[in-house]
Short mmCIF file of C-alpha atoms in Angstrom, two decimals:
data_model
loop_
_atom_site.label_atom_id
_atom_site.label_comp_id
_atom_site.label_asym_id
_atom_site.label_seq_id
_atom_site.Cartn_x
_atom_site.Cartn_y
_atom_site.Cartn_z
CA MET A 131 14.62 -17.18 -10.90
CA LYS A 132 14.85 -13.95 -13.29
CA PHE A 133 12.46 -11.69 -14.33
CA SER A 134 11.72 -8.20 -15.64
CA ILE A 135 8.27 -5.95 -14.18
CA ASP A 136 7.23 -2.66 -13.94
CA ARG A 137 8.45 -0.61 -11.06
CA ASN A 138 4.94 0.80 -9.75
CA ALA A 139 3.05 -2.48 -10.25
CA PHE A 140 5.08 -4.43 -8.51
CA SER A 141 5.97 -1.33 -5.49
CA ARG A 142 2.16 -1.76 -5.24
CA VAL A 143 1.93 -5.40 -5.00
CA LEU A 144 5.04 -5.47 -2.35
CA LYS A 145 2.78 -2.62 -0.62
CA ARG A 146 -0.21 -4.91 -0.26
CA ILE A 147 2.21 -7.68 0.90
CA CYS A 148 3.74 -5.66 3.50
CA GLY A 149 0.68 -4.42 5.09
CA VAL A 150 0.07 -8.07 6.19
CA CYS A 151 4.50 -9.19 6.76
CA THR A 152 5.33 -8.04 9.94
CA ASN A 153 8.74 -6.68 11.45
CA LYS A 154 7.58 -6.55 15.30
CA SER A 155 6.89 -10.99 15.42
CA SER A 156 9.56 -12.70 17.17
CA ILE A 157 9.34 -15.13 14.26
CA GLN A 158 11.98 -13.50 12.14
CA ILE A 159 10.92 -15.46 8.75
CA LEU A 160 7.35 -13.61 8.49
CA ALA A 161 8.78 -10.48 7.46
CA SER A 162 9.54 -11.97 4.13
CA CYS A 163 7.21 -12.51 1.54
CA LEU A 164 7.67 -15.69 -0.73
CA ILE A 165 8.26 -14.45 -4.90
CA GLU A 166 7.94 -17.45 -7.28
CA ALA A 167 8.34 -17.05 -10.67
CA LYS A 168 6.16 -19.12 -13.75
CA ASP A 169 4.53 -18.90 -17.02
CA ASN A 170 5.26 -14.83 -17.59
CA SER A 171 3.75 -14.31 -14.13
CA ILE A 172 5.07 -13.92 -10.23
CA THR A 173 2.95 -14.88 -7.59
CA ILE A 174 3.98 -13.01 -4.08
CA THR A 175 2.91 -14.77 -0.47
CA GLY A 176 2.82 -12.87 2.73
CA THR A 177 1.73 -13.90 6.03
CA ASP A 178 1.70 -12.82 9.69
CA LEU A 179 -0.19 -16.66 10.00
CA ASP A 180 -3.26 -14.96 11.34
CA ILE A 181 -3.55 -13.10 7.53
CA THR A 182 -2.43 -14.77 4.65
CA ILE A 183 -2.06 -12.92 1.23
CA ARG A 184 -0.99 -14.11 -2.21
CA ILE A 185 -1.16 -11.95 -5.60
CA VAL A 186 -0.66 -13.09 -8.99
CA GLU A 187 0.98 -10.31 -11.39
CA ASP A 188 1.82 -10.36 -14.53
CA ALA A 189 5.71 -10.09 -15.72
CA ASN A 190 8.42 -10.96 -18.04
CA VAL A 191 10.14 -14.34 -16.70
CA ALA A 192 13.06 -14.96 -18.39
CA GLU A 193 13.89 -18.08 -15.83
CA GLU A 194 11.57 -19.51 -13.23
CA GLY A 195 12.31 -20.46 -9.59
CA SER A 196 11.51 -18.64 -6.29
CA ALA A 197 12.59 -16.34 -3.25
CA LEU A 198 12.07 -15.29 -0.08
CA VAL A 199 13.27 -11.83 1.05
CA ASN A 200 12.58 -9.20 3.60
CA ALA A 201 9.61 -7.63 2.07
CA LYS A 202 9.96 -3.86 3.51
CA ARG A 203 13.41 -4.10 2.30
CA LEU A 204 12.63 -4.65 -1.27
CA LEU A 205 9.71 -2.63 -1.18
CA ASP A 206 12.24 0.25 -0.24
CA THR A 207 14.75 -0.42 -2.49
CA VAL A 208 12.27 -0.95 -5.56
CA GLN A 209 9.91 2.10 -5.17
CA ASN A 210 12.95 4.37 -5.13
CA GLN A 211 14.03 3.78 -8.33
CA ALA A 212 12.99 5.54 -11.72
CA VAL A 213 9.64 4.63 -13.43
CA GLY A 214 10.24 1.96 -15.44
CA ASP A 215 10.67 -1.28 -15.77
CA VAL A 216 13.13 -3.46 -12.85
CA THR A 217 14.72 -6.49 -13.09
CA ILE A 218 14.99 -8.91 -10.00
CA GLU A 219 16.64 -12.38 -10.01
CA THR A 220 18.81 -14.62 -7.79
CA ASP A 221 22.42 -14.40 -7.45
CA GLY A 222 23.78 -17.14 -5.22
CA GLY A 223 22.73 -16.10 -1.94
CA LYS A 224 21.58 -12.82 -2.68
CA VAL A 225 18.39 -11.28 -4.39
CA CYS A 226 19.30 -8.87 -7.24
CA VAL A 227 17.31 -5.66 -8.12
CA ARG A 228 18.71 -3.68 -11.56
CA SER A 229 16.84 -0.77 -12.70
CA GLY A 230 19.17 1.38 -14.84
CA ASN A 231 22.78 1.77 -13.69
CA PHE A 232 21.58 0.74 -10.11
CA VAL A 233 22.09 -2.45 -8.68
CA ALA A 234 21.26 -3.66 -5.54
CA ARG A 235 21.54 -7.32 -3.65
CA ILE A 236 19.74 -8.27 -0.99
CA GLY A 237 20.17 -11.70 1.68
CA LYS A 238 18.05 -14.43 0.48
CA ASP A 239 15.89 -16.37 3.73
CA ASP A 240 15.61 -19.76 3.28
CA GLU A 241 12.43 -21.04 1.74
CA SER A 242 12.35 -24.29 4.31
CA GLU A 243 11.70 -22.10 6.73
CA TYR A 244 8.51 -20.38 5.73
CA PRO A 245 5.27 -21.80 6.32
CA GLU A 246 3.50 -24.15 3.47
CA PHE A 247 -0.22 -22.91 2.49
CA SER A 248 -2.73 -24.52 0.51
CA PHE A 249 -4.43 -22.49 -2.15
CA ALA A 250 -6.47 -24.91 -3.67
CA ASP A 251 -8.90 -23.17 -6.45
CA VAL A 252 -11.84 -21.60 -4.43
CA LYS A 253 -15.33 -22.98 -5.67
CA ALA A 254 -17.43 -20.95 -3.82
CA ALA A 255 -20.96 -21.27 -3.48
CA ILE A 256 -21.02 -17.26 -2.34
CA THR A 257 -20.50 -14.20 -5.18
CA MET A 258 -20.40 -10.71 -4.22
CA ASP A 259 -19.57 -7.13 -5.63
CA ALA A 260 -16.25 -6.31 -4.66
CA VAL A 261 -17.39 -2.86 -4.23
CA GLN A 262 -20.32 -3.89 -1.65
CA LEU A 263 -17.90 -6.25 0.43
CA LYS A 264 -15.21 -2.91 0.84
CA GLY A 265 -18.96 -0.89 1.54
CA LEU A 266 -19.55 -3.21 4.56
CA ILE A 267 -16.11 -3.30 5.94
CA ASN A 268 -15.97 0.63 5.70
CA LYS A 269 -19.19 1.13 7.39
CA THR A 270 -18.01 -1.34 10.73
CA LEU A 271 -14.41 -0.82 10.87
CA PHE A 272 -14.37 2.09 12.82
CA CYS A 273 -16.66 0.45 15.63
CA ILE A 274 -14.50 -2.23 16.24
CA SER A 275 -12.75 -2.39 19.97
CA LYS A 276 -8.86 -2.09 19.77
CA ASP A 277 -9.22 -3.47 23.72
CA ASP A 278 -7.72 -7.07 23.15
CA SER A 279 -9.27 -7.62 26.71
CA ARG A 280 -12.44 -8.11 24.57
CA PRO A 281 -11.75 -10.60 21.74
CA ASP A 282 -15.05 -11.05 20.55
CA PHE A 283 -14.84 -7.06 20.34
CA THR A 284 -12.13 -7.19 18.24
CA GLY A 285 -13.65 -8.43 14.72
CA ALA A 286 -16.61 -7.57 12.62
CA PHE A 287 -19.52 -10.26 12.72
CA MET A 288 -20.52 -11.55 9.59
CA SER A 289 -23.70 -13.66 8.42
CA ILE A 290 -24.67 -14.87 5.05
CA ASP A 291 -28.30 -16.33 4.76
CA LYS A 292 -29.61 -18.85 2.50
CA ASP A 293 -31.37 -16.28 0.56
CA GLY A 294 -27.68 -14.30 0.10
CA ILE A 295 -28.37 -11.53 2.40
CA VAL A 296 -25.21 -10.41 4.25
CA GLN A 297 -24.91 -8.51 7.16
CA MET A 298 -22.02 -6.99 9.21
CA VAL A 299 -21.38 -5.80 12.41
CA SER A 300 -18.94 -4.35 14.77
CA THR A 301 -19.22 -2.55 18.12
CA ASP A 302 -16.65 -1.21 20.71
CA GLY A 303 -19.34 -1.17 23.71
CA HIS A 304 -19.99 2.57 23.24
CA ARG A 305 -21.40 2.19 19.58
CA LEU A 306 -22.46 -0.35 17.05
CA SER A 307 -22.75 -0.92 13.41
CA LEU A 308 -24.80 -2.71 11.01
CA ALA A 309 -24.57 -2.70 7.47
CA LYS A 310 -26.63 -5.17 4.90
CA THR A 311 -26.02 -6.12 1.55
CA SER A 312 -26.81 -9.00 -0.82
CA ALA A 313 -25.05 -11.48 -2.26
CA HIS A 314 -25.29 -14.47 -4.98
CA VAL A 315 -25.92 -17.96 -3.46
CA ASP A 316 -25.36 -20.93 -5.64
CA GLY A 317 -25.67 -24.15 -3.73
CA ASP A 318 -25.52 -24.34 -0.02
CA VAL A 319 -24.43 -21.44 2.28
CA PRO A 320 -21.67 -23.14 4.51
CA SER A 321 -23.22 -23.39 7.89
CA ALA A 322 -20.02 -20.97 9.40
CA PHE A 323 -21.58 -18.23 7.32
CA GLU A 324 -25.22 -18.66 8.86
CA GLN A 325 -24.46 -19.12 12.46
CA GLY A 326 -22.01 -16.32 11.96
CA ILE A 327 -18.24 -15.70 12.08
CA ILE A 328 -15.86 -13.46 13.47
CA ILE A 329 -13.54 -11.01 11.05
CA PRO A 330 -10.39 -9.41 13.11
CA ARG A 331 -10.04 -5.94 12.51
CA LYS A 332 -6.24 -6.19 11.22
CA GLY A 333 -7.79 -8.99 8.16
CA LEU A 334 -10.87 -7.05 7.36
CA MET A 335 -8.33 -3.64 6.61
CA GLU A 336 -5.80 -5.62 4.77
CA LEU A 337 -8.80 -7.05 2.65
CA ALA A 338 -10.36 -3.74 1.75
CA LYS A 339 -7.30 -2.58 0.40
CA SER A 340 -6.86 -5.25 -1.89
CA LEU A 341 -10.12 -5.48 -3.31
CA ILE A 342 -10.50 -4.77 -6.94
CA GLU A 343 -14.07 -4.44 -8.82
CA GLY A 344 -15.57 -6.94 -10.22
CA ASP A 345 -16.80 -10.58 -8.29
CA ALA A 346 -15.27 -11.91 -5.11
CA LEU A 347 -15.54 -15.12 -3.76
CA ILE A 348 -16.24 -16.18 -0.29
CA ASP A 349 -15.66 -19.05 1.00
CA MET A 350 -14.50 -21.02 4.29
CA ASN A 351 -11.15 -23.41 4.79
CA GLY A 352 -11.10 -24.57 8.20
CA SER A 353 -11.33 -22.04 11.06
CA LYS A 354 -10.22 -19.42 8.06
CA LEU A 355 -12.19 -17.08 5.95
CA VAL A 356 -10.79 -17.46 2.05
CA VAL A 357 -11.78 -14.09 0.00
CA VAL A 358 -10.58 -14.31 -3.88
CA SER A 359 -10.50 -10.44 -5.67
CA GLY A 360 -9.28 -10.58 -8.95
CA GLN A 361 -5.88 -12.34 -8.65
CA ASN A 362 -5.57 -11.58 -4.53
CA THR A 363 -6.18 -14.58 -2.63
CA PHE A 364 -7.14 -13.92 1.12
CA HIS A 365 -6.93 -16.11 4.18
CA ILE A 366 -7.90 -14.86 7.44
CA LYS A 367 -7.83 -16.83 10.30
CA LEU A 368 -11.37 -15.81 12.30
CA ILE A 369 -11.65 -14.70 15.85
CA ALA A 370 -13.08 -17.78 18.32
CA GLY A 371 -16.35 -17.08 20.44
CA GLN A 372 -19.31 -15.99 20.70
CA PHE A 373 -20.41 -12.34 19.25
CA PRO A 374 -22.82 -10.42 21.88
CA ASN A 375 -26.67 -10.44 21.10
CA PHE A 376 -26.89 -6.80 19.54
CA SER A 377 -30.76 -6.93 18.47
CA ASN A 378 -31.84 -5.64 21.81
CA VAL A 379 -29.36 -2.62 21.76
CA ILE A 380 -31.07 -1.20 18.47
CA PRO A 381 -33.81 0.59 19.38
CA ARG A 382 -37.72 -0.15 17.69
CA SER A 383 -39.41 3.17 17.87
CA PHE A 384 -37.84 6.93 18.51
CA LYS A 385 -39.78 10.04 19.96
CA HIS A 386 -37.71 12.18 17.78
CA GLU A 387 -36.75 12.02 13.98
CA CYS A 388 -34.74 14.99 12.03
CA VAL A 389 -32.57 15.02 8.78
CA VAL A 390 -29.34 17.31 8.95
CA LYS A 391 -26.94 18.00 5.68
CA ARG A 392 -24.25 15.43 6.57
CA GLU A 393 -21.25 18.08 5.51
CA SER A 394 -22.90 20.42 7.79
CA LEU A 395 -23.42 18.93 11.20
CA ILE A 396 -19.40 17.36 10.53
CA SER A 397 -18.36 20.98 10.45
CA LEU A 398 -20.16 22.04 13.37
CA LEU A 399 -19.22 19.13 15.36
CA LYS A 400 -15.49 19.35 14.53
CA ARG A 401 -15.63 23.56 15.92
CA ALA A 402 -17.22 21.69 19.23
CA ALA A 403 -14.61 19.32 19.80
CA ILE A 404 -12.09 22.12 20.15
CA PHE A 405 -13.83 23.21 22.98
CA ALA A 406 -14.22 19.19 24.28
CA PRO A 407 -10.41 17.91 24.79
CA LYS A 408 -11.10 15.72 27.62
CA THR A 409 -14.05 14.33 27.34
CA GLY A 410 -15.07 14.51 24.10
CA LEU A 411 -19.01 15.16 25.74
CA ILE A 412 -21.11 17.34 23.01
CA VAL A 413 -24.48 18.16 24.02
CA MET A 414 -27.11 17.18 21.46
CA SER A 415 -30.33 19.69 21.74
CA LEU A 416 -32.45 18.98 18.90
CA SER A 417 -36.54 21.39 18.68
CA ARG A 418 -38.61 22.42 15.91
CA ASN A 419 -36.65 22.58 12.95
CA MET A 420 -33.34 23.32 14.44
CA LEU A 421 -30.17 20.90 15.93
CA GLU A 422 -28.13 22.70 18.77
CA ILE A 423 -24.35 21.81 19.71
CA SER A 424 -23.06 23.31 22.58
CA THR A 425 -20.20 22.18 25.18
CA SER A 426 -18.22 23.36 27.54
CA ASP A 427 -14.63 22.98 29.43
CA PRO A 428 -13.23 24.82 32.41
CA GLN A 429 -10.17 25.59 30.68
CA ALA A 430 -11.19 25.56 27.11
CA GLY A 431 -13.98 27.28 27.50
CA GLU A 432 -17.50 27.09 25.63
CA MET A 433 -19.86 26.90 21.97
CA HIS A 434 -22.90 26.95 20.93
CA ASP A 435 -23.89 26.84 17.22
CA HIS A 436 -26.76 25.23 15.40
CA ILE A 437 -27.84 23.95 12.11
CA ASP A 438 -31.32 24.10 10.19
CA ALA A 439 -33.26 20.37 11.06
CA ASP A 440 -36.18 18.90 9.30
CA HIS A 441 -37.94 18.34 12.51
CA ASP A 442 -41.63 19.18 13.28
CA VAL A 443 -42.34 17.02 16.16
CA SER A 444 -43.50 19.14 19.24
CA GLY A 445 -41.38 19.58 22.22
CA SER A 446 -37.44 18.86 22.38
CA VAL A 447 -34.50 16.49 23.62
CA LYS A 448 -31.25 17.14 25.05
CA ILE A 449 -28.70 14.40 25.11
CA GLY A 450 -24.76 13.98 25.48
CA PHE A 451 -22.92 12.17 23.33
CA ASN A 452 -19.10 11.84 22.24
CA HIS A 453 -18.43 14.20 19.42
CA GLU A 454 -15.88 11.64 17.52
CA TYR A 455 -18.17 8.70 17.83
CA ILE A 456 -20.81 11.15 15.82
CA VAL A 457 -18.21 12.57 13.33
CA GLU A 458 -16.96 8.66 12.48
CA ALA A 459 -20.60 7.90 11.87
CA LEU A 460 -21.82 10.95 9.70
CA SER A 461 -18.11 10.35 7.49
CA ALA A 462 -19.52 6.47 6.84
CA ILE A 463 -22.42 7.58 5.04
CA ASP A 464 -22.54 8.31 1.65
CA GLU A 465 -25.69 10.70 0.95
CA ASP A 466 -25.59 14.41 1.79
CA ASP A 467 -28.59 13.99 4.01
CA ALA A 468 -28.76 12.36 7.41
CA LEU A 469 -31.45 11.17 9.44
CA ILE A 470 -30.90 11.52 13.16
CA ARG A 471 -33.37 9.44 15.44
CA LEU A 472 -33.57 10.08 19.20
CA ASN A 473 -35.37 9.28 22.21
CA ASP A 474 -34.29 10.70 25.44
CA GLU A 475 -30.92 11.31 27.53
CA GLU A 476 -30.64 7.23 28.54
CA SER A 477 -31.21 5.77 25.10
CA PRO A 478 -28.95 5.48 22.60
CA ALA A 479 -29.31 7.74 19.18
CA VAL A 480 -29.27 6.33 15.49
CA ILE A 481 -28.06 7.71 12.88
CA ARG A 482 -28.29 6.25 9.42
CA ALA A 483 -28.75 8.14 5.74
CA SER A 484 -31.73 9.52 5.18
CA CYS A 485 -33.03 7.09 2.23
CA ASP A 486 -30.97 4.10 3.37
CA ASP A 487 -31.94 1.49 5.68
CA GLU A 488 -28.93 -1.16 4.78
CA CYS A 489 -27.06 0.44 7.40
CA ASP A 490 -27.55 2.05 11.27
CA PHE A 491 -25.14 3.63 13.57
CA VAL A 492 -26.02 3.35 17.00
CA ILE A 493 -24.58 5.80 19.65
CA MET A 494 -24.70 5.12 23.54
CA PRO A 495 -25.50 8.38 25.02
CA MET A 496 -22.79 9.74 27.82
CA GLN A 497 -24.13 11.57 31.40
CA ILE A 498 -24.40 15.58 30.54
#
């Protein structure tokens, strides 16, 4: 095998591959990536067995062939070279990296030990704009639980109905994010999508990094989600289990609604966080045309501040929340104005963009 490729392009591909490959697994071979050179392009595959990514990149192939090499070591070697082309070739039991006067040789691994994968052409009935798919992921990723004791909470639930309505939901038990968009459906939607699947957090993270503008093809391969974006192909092993019924968590009506400037409230909450170092508790008080944030801590001290709010309902409400949850929800909104909906101190708040009904962030209250 021998090929030359732009250093920046090769480094970019290897970074995506290293996001999936793992040096922490007891299976040492999973730290390596498989490089195949053929027909003026290279195909690089990386896996941790739960997530598999295959990327095709243009290259000047002088000799076809393949090699299995440690992905992180190859990345570190390549990205520290001068800008320009690097040449990669096999030399006996080594992979040789050349750039100008630089020459390095990295040990190859045994390709026969590497897992085999089927990357048949995807002829999906579901086509989705990659930017919209990435938006769904970004609006739900931060609500996914990191607690492995509840496996069904460690991924996002995604469903696609026969009309192409795509819904993605995540929760950690304290908050919930629900986002919707649409896809193009050509034919029957696989039953797994209509019933809903649970996509693991890491799979969504790596998928979002590698989505390319344009159409993304979405399909199922057994118990794996398949996504093709440009020349990137993802196989993500799904989480088995039943996602909790989330529809009853979202209140149907509200006593108080207000519109605030999103950035102003984020700044206010970050100031309040200084005085809530342990519990994260802030108190949100809403009255006519004003939203006040206050907090106190025996050691850190206390603070009170407010911003203008478009709220003309008579009466007031005072509810405790984790400030971090509010900030993360506001940060996921693309618009300048945010709509906050409240009932009482025992009911969850719902936050959304003031002109968007396709995404809701639900946050459970804390005891004051």
